[in-house]
Tab-separated table of N, CA and C in Angstrom:
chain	number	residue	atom	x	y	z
K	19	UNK	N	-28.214	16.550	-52.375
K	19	UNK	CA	-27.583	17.515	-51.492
K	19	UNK	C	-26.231	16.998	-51.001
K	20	UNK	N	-26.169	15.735	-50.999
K	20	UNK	CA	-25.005	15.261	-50.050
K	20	UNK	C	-23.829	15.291	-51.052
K	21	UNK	N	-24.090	15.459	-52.604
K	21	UNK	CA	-23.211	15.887	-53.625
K	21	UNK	C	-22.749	17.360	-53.648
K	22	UNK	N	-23.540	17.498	-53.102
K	22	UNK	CA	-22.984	18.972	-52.921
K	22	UNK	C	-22.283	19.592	-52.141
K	23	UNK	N	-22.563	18.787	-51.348
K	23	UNK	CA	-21.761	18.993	-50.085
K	23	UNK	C	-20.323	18.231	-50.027
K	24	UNK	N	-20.215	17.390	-50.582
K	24	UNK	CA	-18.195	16.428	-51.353
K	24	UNK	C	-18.167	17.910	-51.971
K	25	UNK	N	-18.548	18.541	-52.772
K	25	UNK	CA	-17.987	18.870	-54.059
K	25	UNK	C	-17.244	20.558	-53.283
K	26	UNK	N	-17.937	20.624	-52.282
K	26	UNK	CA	-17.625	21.855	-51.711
K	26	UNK	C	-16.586	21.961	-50.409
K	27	UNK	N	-16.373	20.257	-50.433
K	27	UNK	CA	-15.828	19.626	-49.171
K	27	UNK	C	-16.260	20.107	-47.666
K	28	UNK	N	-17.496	20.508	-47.952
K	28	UNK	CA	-17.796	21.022	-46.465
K	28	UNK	C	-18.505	19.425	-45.753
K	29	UNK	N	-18.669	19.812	-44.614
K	29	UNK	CA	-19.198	18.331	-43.394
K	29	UNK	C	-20.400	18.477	-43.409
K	30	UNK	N	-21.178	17.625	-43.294
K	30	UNK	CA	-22.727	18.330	-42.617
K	30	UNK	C	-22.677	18.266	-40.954
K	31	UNK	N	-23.092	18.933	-40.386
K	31	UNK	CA	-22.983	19.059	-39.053
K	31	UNK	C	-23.521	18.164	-38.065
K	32	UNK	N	-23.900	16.832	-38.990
K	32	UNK	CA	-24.383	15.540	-37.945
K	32	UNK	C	-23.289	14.851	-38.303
K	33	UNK	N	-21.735	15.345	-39.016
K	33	UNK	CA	-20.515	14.439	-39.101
K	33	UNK	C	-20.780	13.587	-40.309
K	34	UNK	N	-19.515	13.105	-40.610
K	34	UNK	CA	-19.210	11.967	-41.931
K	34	UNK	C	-19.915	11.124	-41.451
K	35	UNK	N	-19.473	10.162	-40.028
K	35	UNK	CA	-19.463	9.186	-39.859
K	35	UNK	C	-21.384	8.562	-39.936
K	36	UNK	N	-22.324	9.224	-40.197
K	36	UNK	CA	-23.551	9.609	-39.799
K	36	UNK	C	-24.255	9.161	-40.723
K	37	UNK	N	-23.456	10.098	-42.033
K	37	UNK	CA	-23.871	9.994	-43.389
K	37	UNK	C	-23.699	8.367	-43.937
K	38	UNK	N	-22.502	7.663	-43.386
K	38	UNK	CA	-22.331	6.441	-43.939
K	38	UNK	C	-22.510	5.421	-43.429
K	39	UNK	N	-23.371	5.593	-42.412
K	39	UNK	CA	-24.182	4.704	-41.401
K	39	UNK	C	-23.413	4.362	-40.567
K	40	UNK	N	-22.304	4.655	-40.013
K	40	UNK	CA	-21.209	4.327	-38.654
K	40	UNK	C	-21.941	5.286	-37.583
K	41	UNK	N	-22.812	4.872	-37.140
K	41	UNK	CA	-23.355	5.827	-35.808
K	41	UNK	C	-22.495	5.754	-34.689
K	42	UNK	N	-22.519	6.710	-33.769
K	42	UNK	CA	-21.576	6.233	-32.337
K	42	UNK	C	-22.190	5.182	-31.424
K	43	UNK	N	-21.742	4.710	-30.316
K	43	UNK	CA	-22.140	3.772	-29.869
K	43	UNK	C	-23.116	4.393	-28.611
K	44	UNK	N	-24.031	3.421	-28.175
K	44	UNK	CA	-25.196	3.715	-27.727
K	44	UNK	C	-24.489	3.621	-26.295
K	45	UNK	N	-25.225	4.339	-25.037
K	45	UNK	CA	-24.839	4.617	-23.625
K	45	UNK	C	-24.934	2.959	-23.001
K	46	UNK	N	-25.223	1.766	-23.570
K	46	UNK	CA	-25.453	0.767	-23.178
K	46	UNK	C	-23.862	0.343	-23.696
K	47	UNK	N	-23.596	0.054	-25.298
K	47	UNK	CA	-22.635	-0.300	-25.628
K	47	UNK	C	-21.007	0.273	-25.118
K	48	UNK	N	-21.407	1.943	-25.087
K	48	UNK	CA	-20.238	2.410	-24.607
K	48	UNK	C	-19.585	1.942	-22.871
K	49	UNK	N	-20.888	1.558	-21.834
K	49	UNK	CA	-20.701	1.069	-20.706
K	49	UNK	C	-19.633	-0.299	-20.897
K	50	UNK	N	-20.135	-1.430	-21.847
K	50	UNK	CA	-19.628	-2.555	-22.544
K	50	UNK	C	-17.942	-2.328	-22.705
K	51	UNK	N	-18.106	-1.582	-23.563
K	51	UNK	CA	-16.895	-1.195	-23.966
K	51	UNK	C	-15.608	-0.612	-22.773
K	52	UNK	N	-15.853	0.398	-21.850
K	52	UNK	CA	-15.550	0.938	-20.961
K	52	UNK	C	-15.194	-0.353	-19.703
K	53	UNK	N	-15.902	-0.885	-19.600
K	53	UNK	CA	-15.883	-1.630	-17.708
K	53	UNK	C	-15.193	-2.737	-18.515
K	54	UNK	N	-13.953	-2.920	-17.697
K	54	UNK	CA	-13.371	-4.125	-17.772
K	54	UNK	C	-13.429	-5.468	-17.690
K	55	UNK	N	-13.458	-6.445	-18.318
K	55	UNK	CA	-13.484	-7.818	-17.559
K	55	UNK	C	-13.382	-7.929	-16.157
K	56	UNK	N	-13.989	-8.710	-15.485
K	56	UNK	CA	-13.080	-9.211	-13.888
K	56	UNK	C	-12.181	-10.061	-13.575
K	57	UNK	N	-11.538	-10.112	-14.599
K	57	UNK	CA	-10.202	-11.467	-14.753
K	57	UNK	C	-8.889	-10.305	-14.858
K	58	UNK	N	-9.045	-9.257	-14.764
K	58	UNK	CA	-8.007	-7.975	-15.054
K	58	UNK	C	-6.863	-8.340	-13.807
K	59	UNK	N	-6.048	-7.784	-13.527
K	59	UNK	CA	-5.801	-7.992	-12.448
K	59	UNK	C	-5.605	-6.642	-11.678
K	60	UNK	N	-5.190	-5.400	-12.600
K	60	UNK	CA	-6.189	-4.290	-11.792
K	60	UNK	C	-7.442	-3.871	-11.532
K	61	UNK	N	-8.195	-4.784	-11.544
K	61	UNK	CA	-9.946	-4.553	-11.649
K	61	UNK	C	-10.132	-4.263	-9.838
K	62	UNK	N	-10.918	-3.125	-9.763
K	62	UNK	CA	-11.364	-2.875	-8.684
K	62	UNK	C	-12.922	-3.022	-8.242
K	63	UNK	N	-13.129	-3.934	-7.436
K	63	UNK	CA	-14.658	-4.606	-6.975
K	63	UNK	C	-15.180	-3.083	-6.279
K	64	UNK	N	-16.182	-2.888	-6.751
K	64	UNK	CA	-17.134	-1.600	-5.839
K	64	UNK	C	-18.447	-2.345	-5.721
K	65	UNK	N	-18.318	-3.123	-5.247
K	65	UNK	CA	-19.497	-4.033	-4.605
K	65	UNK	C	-19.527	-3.012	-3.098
K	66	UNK	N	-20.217	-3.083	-2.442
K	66	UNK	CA	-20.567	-2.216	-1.087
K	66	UNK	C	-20.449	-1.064	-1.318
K	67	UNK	N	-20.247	-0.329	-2.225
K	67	UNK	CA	-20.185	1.383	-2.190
K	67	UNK	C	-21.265	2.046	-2.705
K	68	UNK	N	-22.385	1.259	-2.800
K	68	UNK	CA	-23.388	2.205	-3.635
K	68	UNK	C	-23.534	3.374	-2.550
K	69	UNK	N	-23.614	3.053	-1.014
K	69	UNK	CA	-24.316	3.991	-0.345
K	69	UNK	C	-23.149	4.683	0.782
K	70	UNK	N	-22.688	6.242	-0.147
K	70	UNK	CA	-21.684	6.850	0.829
K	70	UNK	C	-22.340	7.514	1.934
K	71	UNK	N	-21.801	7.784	2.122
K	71	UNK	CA	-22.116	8.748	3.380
K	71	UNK	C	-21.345	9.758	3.348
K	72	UNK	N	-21.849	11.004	3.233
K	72	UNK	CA	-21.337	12.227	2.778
K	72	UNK	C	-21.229	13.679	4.219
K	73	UNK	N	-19.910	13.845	4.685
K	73	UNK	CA	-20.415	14.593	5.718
K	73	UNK	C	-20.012	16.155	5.324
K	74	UNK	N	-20.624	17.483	5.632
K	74	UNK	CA	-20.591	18.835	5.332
K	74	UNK	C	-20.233	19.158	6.117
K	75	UNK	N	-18.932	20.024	6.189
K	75	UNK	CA	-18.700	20.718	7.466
K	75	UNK	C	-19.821	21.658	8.022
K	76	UNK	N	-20.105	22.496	7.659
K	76	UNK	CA	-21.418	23.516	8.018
K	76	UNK	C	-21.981	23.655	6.863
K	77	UNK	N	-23.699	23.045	7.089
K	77	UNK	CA	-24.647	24.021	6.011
K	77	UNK	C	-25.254	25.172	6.591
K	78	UNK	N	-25.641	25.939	5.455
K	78	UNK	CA	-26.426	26.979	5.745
K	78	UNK	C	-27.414	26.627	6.194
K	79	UNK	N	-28.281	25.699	5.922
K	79	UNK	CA	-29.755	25.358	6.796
K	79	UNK	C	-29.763	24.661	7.889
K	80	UNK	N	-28.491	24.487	8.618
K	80	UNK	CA	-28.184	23.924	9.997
K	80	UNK	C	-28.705	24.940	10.905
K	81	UNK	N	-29.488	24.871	11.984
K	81	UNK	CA	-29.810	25.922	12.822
K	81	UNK	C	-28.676	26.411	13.646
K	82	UNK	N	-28.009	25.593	14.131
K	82	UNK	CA	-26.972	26.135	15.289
K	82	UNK	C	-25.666	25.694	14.656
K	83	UNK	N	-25.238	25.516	13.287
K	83	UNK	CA	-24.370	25.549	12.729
K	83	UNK	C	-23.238	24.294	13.015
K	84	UNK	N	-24.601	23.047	13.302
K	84	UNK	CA	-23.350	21.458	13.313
K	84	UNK	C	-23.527	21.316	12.539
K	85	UNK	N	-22.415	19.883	12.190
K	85	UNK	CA	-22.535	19.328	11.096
K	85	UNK	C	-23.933	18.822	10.468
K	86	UNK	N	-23.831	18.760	9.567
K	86	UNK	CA	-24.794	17.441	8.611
K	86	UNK	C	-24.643	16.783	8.158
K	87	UNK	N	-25.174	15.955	7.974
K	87	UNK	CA	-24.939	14.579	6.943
K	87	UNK	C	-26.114	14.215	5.565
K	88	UNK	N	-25.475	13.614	4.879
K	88	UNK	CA	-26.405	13.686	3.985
K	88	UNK	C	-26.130	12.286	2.837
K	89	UNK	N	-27.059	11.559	2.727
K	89	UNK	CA	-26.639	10.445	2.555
K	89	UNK	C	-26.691	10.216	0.802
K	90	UNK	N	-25.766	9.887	-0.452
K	90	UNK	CA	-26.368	9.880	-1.548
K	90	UNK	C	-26.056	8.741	-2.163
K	91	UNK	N	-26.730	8.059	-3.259
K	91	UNK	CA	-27.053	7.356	-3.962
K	91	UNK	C	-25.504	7.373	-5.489
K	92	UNK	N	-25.251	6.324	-5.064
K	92	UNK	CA	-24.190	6.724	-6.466
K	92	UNK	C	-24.533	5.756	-7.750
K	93	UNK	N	-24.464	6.568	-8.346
K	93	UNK	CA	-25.142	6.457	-9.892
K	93	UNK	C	-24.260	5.491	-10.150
K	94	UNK	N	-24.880	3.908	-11.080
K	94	UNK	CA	-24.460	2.895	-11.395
K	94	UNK	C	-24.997	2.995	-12.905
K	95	UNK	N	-24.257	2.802	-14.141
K	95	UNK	CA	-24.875	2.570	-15.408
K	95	UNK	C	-24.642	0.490	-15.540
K	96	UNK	N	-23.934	-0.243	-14.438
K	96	UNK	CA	-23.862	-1.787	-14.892
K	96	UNK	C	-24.973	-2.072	-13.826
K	97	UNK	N	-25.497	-3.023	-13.651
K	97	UNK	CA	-26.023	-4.022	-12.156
K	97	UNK	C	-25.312	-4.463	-11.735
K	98	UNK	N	-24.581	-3.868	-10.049
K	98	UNK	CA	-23.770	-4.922	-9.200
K	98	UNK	C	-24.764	-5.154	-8.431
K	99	UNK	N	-24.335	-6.694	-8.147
K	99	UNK	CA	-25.150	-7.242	-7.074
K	99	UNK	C	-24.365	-6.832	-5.589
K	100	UNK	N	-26.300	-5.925	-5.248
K	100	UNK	CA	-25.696	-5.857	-4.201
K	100	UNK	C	-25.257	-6.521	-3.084
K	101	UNK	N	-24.567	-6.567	-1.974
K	101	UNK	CA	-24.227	-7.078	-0.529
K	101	UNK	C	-25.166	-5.912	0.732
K	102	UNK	N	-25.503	-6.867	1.437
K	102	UNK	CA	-25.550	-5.882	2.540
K	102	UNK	C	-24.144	-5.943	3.744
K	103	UNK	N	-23.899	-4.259	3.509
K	103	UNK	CA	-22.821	-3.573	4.386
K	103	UNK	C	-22.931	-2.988	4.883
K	104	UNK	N	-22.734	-2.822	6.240
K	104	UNK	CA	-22.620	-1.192	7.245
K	104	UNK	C	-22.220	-0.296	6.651
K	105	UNK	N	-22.826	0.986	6.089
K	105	UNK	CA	-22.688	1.924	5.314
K	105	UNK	C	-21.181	2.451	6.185
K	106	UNK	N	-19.616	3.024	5.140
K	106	UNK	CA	-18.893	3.441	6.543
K	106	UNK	C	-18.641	4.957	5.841
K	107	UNK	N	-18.024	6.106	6.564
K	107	UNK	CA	-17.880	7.136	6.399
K	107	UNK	C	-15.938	6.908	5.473
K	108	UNK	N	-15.767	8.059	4.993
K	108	UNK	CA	-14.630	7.923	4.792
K	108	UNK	C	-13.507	8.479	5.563
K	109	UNK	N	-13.989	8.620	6.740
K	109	UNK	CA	-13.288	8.758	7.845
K	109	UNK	C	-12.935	7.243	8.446
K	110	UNK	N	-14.067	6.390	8.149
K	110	UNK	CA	-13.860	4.812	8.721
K	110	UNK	C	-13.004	4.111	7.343
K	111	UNK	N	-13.565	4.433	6.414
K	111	UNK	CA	-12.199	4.038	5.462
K	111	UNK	C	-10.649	4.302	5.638
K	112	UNK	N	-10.269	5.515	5.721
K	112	UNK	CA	-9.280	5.763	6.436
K	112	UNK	C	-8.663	5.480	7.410
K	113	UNK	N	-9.125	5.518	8.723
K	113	UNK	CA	-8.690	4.764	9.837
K	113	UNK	C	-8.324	3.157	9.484
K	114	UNK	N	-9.284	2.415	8.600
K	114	UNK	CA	-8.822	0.665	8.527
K	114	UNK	C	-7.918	0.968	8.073
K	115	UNK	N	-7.841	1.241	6.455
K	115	UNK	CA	-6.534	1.868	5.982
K	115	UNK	C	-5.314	2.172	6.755
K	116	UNK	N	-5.272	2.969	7.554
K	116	UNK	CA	-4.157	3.079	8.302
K	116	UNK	C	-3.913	2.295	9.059
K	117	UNK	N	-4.955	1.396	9.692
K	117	UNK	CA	-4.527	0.364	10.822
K	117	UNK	C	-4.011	-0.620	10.142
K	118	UNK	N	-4.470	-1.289	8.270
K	118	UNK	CA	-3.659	-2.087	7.777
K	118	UNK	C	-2.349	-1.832	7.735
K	119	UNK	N	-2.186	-0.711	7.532
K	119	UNK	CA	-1.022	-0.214	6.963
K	119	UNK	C	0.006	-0.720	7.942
K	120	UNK	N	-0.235	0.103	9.437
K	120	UNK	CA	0.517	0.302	10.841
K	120	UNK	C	1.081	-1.194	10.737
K	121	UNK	N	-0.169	-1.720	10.522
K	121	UNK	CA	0.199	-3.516	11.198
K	121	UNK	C	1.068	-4.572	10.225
K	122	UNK	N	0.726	-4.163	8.943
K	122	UNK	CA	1.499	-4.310	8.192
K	122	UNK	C	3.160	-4.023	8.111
K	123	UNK	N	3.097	-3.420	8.525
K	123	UNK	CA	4.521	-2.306	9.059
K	123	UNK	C	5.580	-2.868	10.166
K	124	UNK	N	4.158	-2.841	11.372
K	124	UNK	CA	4.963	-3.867	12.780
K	124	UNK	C	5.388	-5.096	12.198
K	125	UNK	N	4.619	-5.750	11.294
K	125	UNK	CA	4.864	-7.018	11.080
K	125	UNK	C	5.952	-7.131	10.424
K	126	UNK	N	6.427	-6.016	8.995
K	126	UNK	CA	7.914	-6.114	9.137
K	126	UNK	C	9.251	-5.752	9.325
K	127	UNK	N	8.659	-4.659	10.590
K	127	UNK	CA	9.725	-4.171	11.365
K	127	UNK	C	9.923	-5.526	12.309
K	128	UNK	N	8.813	-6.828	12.856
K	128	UNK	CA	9.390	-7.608	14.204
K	128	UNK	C	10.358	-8.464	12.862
K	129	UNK	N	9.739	-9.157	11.667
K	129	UNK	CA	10.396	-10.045	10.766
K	129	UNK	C	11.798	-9.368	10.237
K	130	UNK	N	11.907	-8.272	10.235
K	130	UNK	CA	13.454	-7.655	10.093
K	130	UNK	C	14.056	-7.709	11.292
K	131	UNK	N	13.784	-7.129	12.400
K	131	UNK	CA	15.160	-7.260	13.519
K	131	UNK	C	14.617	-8.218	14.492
K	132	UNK	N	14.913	-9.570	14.059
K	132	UNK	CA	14.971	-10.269	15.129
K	132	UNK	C	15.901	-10.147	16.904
K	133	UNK	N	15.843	-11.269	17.365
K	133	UNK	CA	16.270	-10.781	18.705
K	133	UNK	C	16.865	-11.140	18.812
K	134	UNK	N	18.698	-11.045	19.679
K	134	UNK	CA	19.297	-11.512	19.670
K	134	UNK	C	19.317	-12.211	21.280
K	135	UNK	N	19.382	-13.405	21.950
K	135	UNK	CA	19.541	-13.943	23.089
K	135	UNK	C	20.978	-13.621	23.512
K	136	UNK	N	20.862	-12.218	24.643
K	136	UNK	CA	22.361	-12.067	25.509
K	136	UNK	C	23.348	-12.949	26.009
K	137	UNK	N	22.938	-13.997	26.628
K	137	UNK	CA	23.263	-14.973	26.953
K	137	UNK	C	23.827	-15.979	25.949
K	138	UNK	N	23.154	-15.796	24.526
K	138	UNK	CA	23.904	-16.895	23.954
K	138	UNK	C	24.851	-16.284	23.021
K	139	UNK	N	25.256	-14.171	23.161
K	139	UNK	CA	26.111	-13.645	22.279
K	139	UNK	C	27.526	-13.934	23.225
K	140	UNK	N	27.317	-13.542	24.980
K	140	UNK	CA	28.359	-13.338	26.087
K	140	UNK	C	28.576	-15.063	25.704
K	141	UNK	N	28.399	-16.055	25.681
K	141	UNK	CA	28.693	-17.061	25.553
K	141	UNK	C	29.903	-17.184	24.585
K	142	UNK	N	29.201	-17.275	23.415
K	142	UNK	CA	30.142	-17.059	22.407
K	142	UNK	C	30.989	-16.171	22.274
K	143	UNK	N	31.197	-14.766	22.838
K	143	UNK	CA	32.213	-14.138	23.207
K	143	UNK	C	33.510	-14.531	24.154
K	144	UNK	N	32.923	-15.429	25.576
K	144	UNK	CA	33.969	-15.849	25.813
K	144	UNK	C	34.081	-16.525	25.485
K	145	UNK	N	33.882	-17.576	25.059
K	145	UNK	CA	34.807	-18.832	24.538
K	145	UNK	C	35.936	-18.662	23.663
K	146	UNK	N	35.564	-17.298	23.114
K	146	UNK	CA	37.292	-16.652	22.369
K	146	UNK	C	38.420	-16.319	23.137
K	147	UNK	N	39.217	-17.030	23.186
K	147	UNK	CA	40.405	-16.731	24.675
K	147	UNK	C	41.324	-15.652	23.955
K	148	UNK	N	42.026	-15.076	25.173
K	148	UNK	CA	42.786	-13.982	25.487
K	148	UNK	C	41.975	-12.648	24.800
K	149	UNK	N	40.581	-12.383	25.637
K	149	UNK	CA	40.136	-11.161	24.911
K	149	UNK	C	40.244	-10.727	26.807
K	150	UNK	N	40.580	-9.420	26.776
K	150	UNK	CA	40.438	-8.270	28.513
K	150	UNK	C	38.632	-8.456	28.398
K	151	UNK	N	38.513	-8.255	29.960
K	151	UNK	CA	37.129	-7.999	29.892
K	151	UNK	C	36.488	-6.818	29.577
K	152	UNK	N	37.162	-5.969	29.182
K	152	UNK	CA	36.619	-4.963	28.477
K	152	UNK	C	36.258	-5.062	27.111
K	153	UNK	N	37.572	-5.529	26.596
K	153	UNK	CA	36.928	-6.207	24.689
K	153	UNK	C	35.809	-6.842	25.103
K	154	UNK	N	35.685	-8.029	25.741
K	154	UNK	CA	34.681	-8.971	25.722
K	154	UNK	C	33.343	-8.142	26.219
K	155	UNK	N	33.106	-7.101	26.922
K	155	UNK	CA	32.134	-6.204	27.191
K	155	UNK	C	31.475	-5.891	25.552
K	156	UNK	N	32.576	-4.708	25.371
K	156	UNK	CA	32.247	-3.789	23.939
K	156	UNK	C	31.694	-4.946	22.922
K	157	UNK	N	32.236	-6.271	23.109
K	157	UNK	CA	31.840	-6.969	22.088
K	157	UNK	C	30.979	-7.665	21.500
K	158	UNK	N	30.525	-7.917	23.194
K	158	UNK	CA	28.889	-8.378	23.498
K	158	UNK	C	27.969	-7.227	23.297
K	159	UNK	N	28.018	-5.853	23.693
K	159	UNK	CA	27.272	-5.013	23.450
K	159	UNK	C	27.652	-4.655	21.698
K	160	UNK	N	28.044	-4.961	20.938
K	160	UNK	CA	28.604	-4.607	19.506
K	160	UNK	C	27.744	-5.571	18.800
K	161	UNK	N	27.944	-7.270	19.551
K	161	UNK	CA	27.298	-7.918	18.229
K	161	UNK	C	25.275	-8.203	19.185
K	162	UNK	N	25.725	-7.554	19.930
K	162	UNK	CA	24.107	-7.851	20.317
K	162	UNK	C	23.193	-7.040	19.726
K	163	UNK	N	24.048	-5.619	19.245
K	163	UNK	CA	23.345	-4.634	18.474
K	163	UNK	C	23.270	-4.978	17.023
K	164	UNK	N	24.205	-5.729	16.637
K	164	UNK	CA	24.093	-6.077	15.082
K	164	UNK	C	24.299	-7.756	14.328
K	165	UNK	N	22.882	-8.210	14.573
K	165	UNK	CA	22.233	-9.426	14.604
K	165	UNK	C	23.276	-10.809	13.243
K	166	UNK	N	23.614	-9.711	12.593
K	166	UNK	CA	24.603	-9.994	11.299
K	166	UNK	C	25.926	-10.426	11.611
K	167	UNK	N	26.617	-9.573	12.205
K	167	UNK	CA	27.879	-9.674	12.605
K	167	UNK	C	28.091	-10.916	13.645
K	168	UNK	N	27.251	-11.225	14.487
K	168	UNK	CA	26.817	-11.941	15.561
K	168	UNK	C	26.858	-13.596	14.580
K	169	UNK	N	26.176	-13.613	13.794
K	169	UNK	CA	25.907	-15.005	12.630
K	169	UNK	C	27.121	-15.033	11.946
K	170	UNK	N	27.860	-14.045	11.676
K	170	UNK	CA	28.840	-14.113	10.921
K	170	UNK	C	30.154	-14.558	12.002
K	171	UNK	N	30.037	-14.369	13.197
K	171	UNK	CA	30.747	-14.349	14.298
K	171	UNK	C	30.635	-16.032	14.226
K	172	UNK	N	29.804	-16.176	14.894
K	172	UNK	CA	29.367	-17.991	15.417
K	172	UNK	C	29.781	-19.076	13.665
K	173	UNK	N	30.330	-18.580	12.347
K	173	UNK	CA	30.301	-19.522	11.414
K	173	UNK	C	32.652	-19.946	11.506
K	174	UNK	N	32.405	-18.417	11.772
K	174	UNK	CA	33.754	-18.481	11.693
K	174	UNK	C	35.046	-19.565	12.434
K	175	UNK	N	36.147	-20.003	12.806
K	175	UNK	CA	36.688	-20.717	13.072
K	175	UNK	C	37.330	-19.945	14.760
K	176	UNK	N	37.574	-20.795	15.512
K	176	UNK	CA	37.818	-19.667	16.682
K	176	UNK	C	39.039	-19.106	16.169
K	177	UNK	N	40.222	-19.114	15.512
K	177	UNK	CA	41.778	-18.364	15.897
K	177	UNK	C	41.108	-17.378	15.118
K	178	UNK	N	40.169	-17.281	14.180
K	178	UNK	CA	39.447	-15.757	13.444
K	178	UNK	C	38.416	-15.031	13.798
K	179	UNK	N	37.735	-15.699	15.364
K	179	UNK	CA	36.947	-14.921	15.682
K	179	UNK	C	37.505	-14.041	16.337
K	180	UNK	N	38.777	-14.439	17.204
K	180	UNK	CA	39.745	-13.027	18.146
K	180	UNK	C	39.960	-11.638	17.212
K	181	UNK	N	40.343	-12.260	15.660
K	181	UNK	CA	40.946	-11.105	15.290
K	181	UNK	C	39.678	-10.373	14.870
K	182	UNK	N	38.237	-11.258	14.362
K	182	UNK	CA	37.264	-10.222	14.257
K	182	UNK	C	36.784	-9.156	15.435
K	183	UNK	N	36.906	-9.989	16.241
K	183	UNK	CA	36.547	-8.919	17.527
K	183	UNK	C	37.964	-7.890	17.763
K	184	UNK	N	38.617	-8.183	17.507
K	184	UNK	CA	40.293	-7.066	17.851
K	184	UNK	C	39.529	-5.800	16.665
K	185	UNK	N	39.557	-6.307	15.160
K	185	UNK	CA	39.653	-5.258	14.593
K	185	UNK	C	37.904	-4.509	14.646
K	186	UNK	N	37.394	-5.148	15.150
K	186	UNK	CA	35.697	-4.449	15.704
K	186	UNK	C	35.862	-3.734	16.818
K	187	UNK	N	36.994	-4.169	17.560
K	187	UNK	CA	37.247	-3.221	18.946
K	187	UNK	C	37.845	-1.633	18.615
K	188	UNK	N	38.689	-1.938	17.349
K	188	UNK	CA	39.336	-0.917	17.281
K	188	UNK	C	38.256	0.118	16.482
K	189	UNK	N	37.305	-0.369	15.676
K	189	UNK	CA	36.611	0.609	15.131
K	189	UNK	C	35.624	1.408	16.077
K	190	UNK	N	34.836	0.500	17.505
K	190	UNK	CA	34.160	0.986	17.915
K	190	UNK	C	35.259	2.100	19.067
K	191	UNK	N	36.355	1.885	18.772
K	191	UNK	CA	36.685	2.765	20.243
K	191	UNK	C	37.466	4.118	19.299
């Protein structure tokens, strides 16, 4: 039959690959195949997630129409070993999430704008002679706002710090 079937070029409907002993791979092997090493370096650990916690806004079999909850089992085809974890909602996922995030954030908004000590910008402002006390105002409030200019201020030689502050005066006014 299977000559007959070349000669007519039709398939048999259990496929080529069937006929010539290449079977597909079994729900064990295909798992194998599928799940990554753990040396990946995008590999994601789902150790603690077997047990979500699932919340419904309204069921129908709620009597007075609160929420429910309903707890399910998530289907594993490998063995992770489990951990015991405080089951969390994904409302509590979220919130850590965001609190990493936030803090993550503060941490480098304080590591970007450091602080500048008033006292030690008005310092270095006057010690530049023949500035009015008005330049020397604008100038302290100029480099106290911009932590850069201030470092770039203190490397310079004094007869070039006057003219940096002259031509900074003229831009801010």
């Amino acid at each position: 039959m299977e000559d007959l079937l070349s000669d007519v070029n039709l398939h048999p409907p259990w496929g080529d690959d069937h006929t010539h002993g290449f079977l597909p791979p079994s729900g064990v092997e295909a798992v194998e195949i599928m799940t990554p090493p753990h040396n990946e370096s995008d590999h994601i650990d789902l150790v603690g997630l077997e047990d979500i916690e699932i919340i419904n806004e309204i069921s129908p079999s709620s009597a007075n129409g609160q929420k429910t909850q309903s707890k399910r089992k998530a289907v594993s085809f490998v063995d992770v070993p489990h951990t015991k974890r405080k089951s969390t909602t994904p409302k509590d996922v979220i919130a850590d999430s965001l609190a990493k995030m936030a803090s993550s954030f503060q941490d480098y908004i304080s590591a970007d704008t450091k602080k500048l000590d008033p006292t030690e910008v008005c310092d270095e402002v006057n010690a530049i002679p023949d500035l009015s006390e008005e330049e020397q105002i604008k100038a302290c409030a100029w480099l106290i706002e911009d932590d850069k200019q201030f470092l770039m201020l203190k490397t310079l030689p004094i007869e070039k710090k006057k003219n940096m502050i002259k031509r900074a005066y003229e831009n801010i006014s």
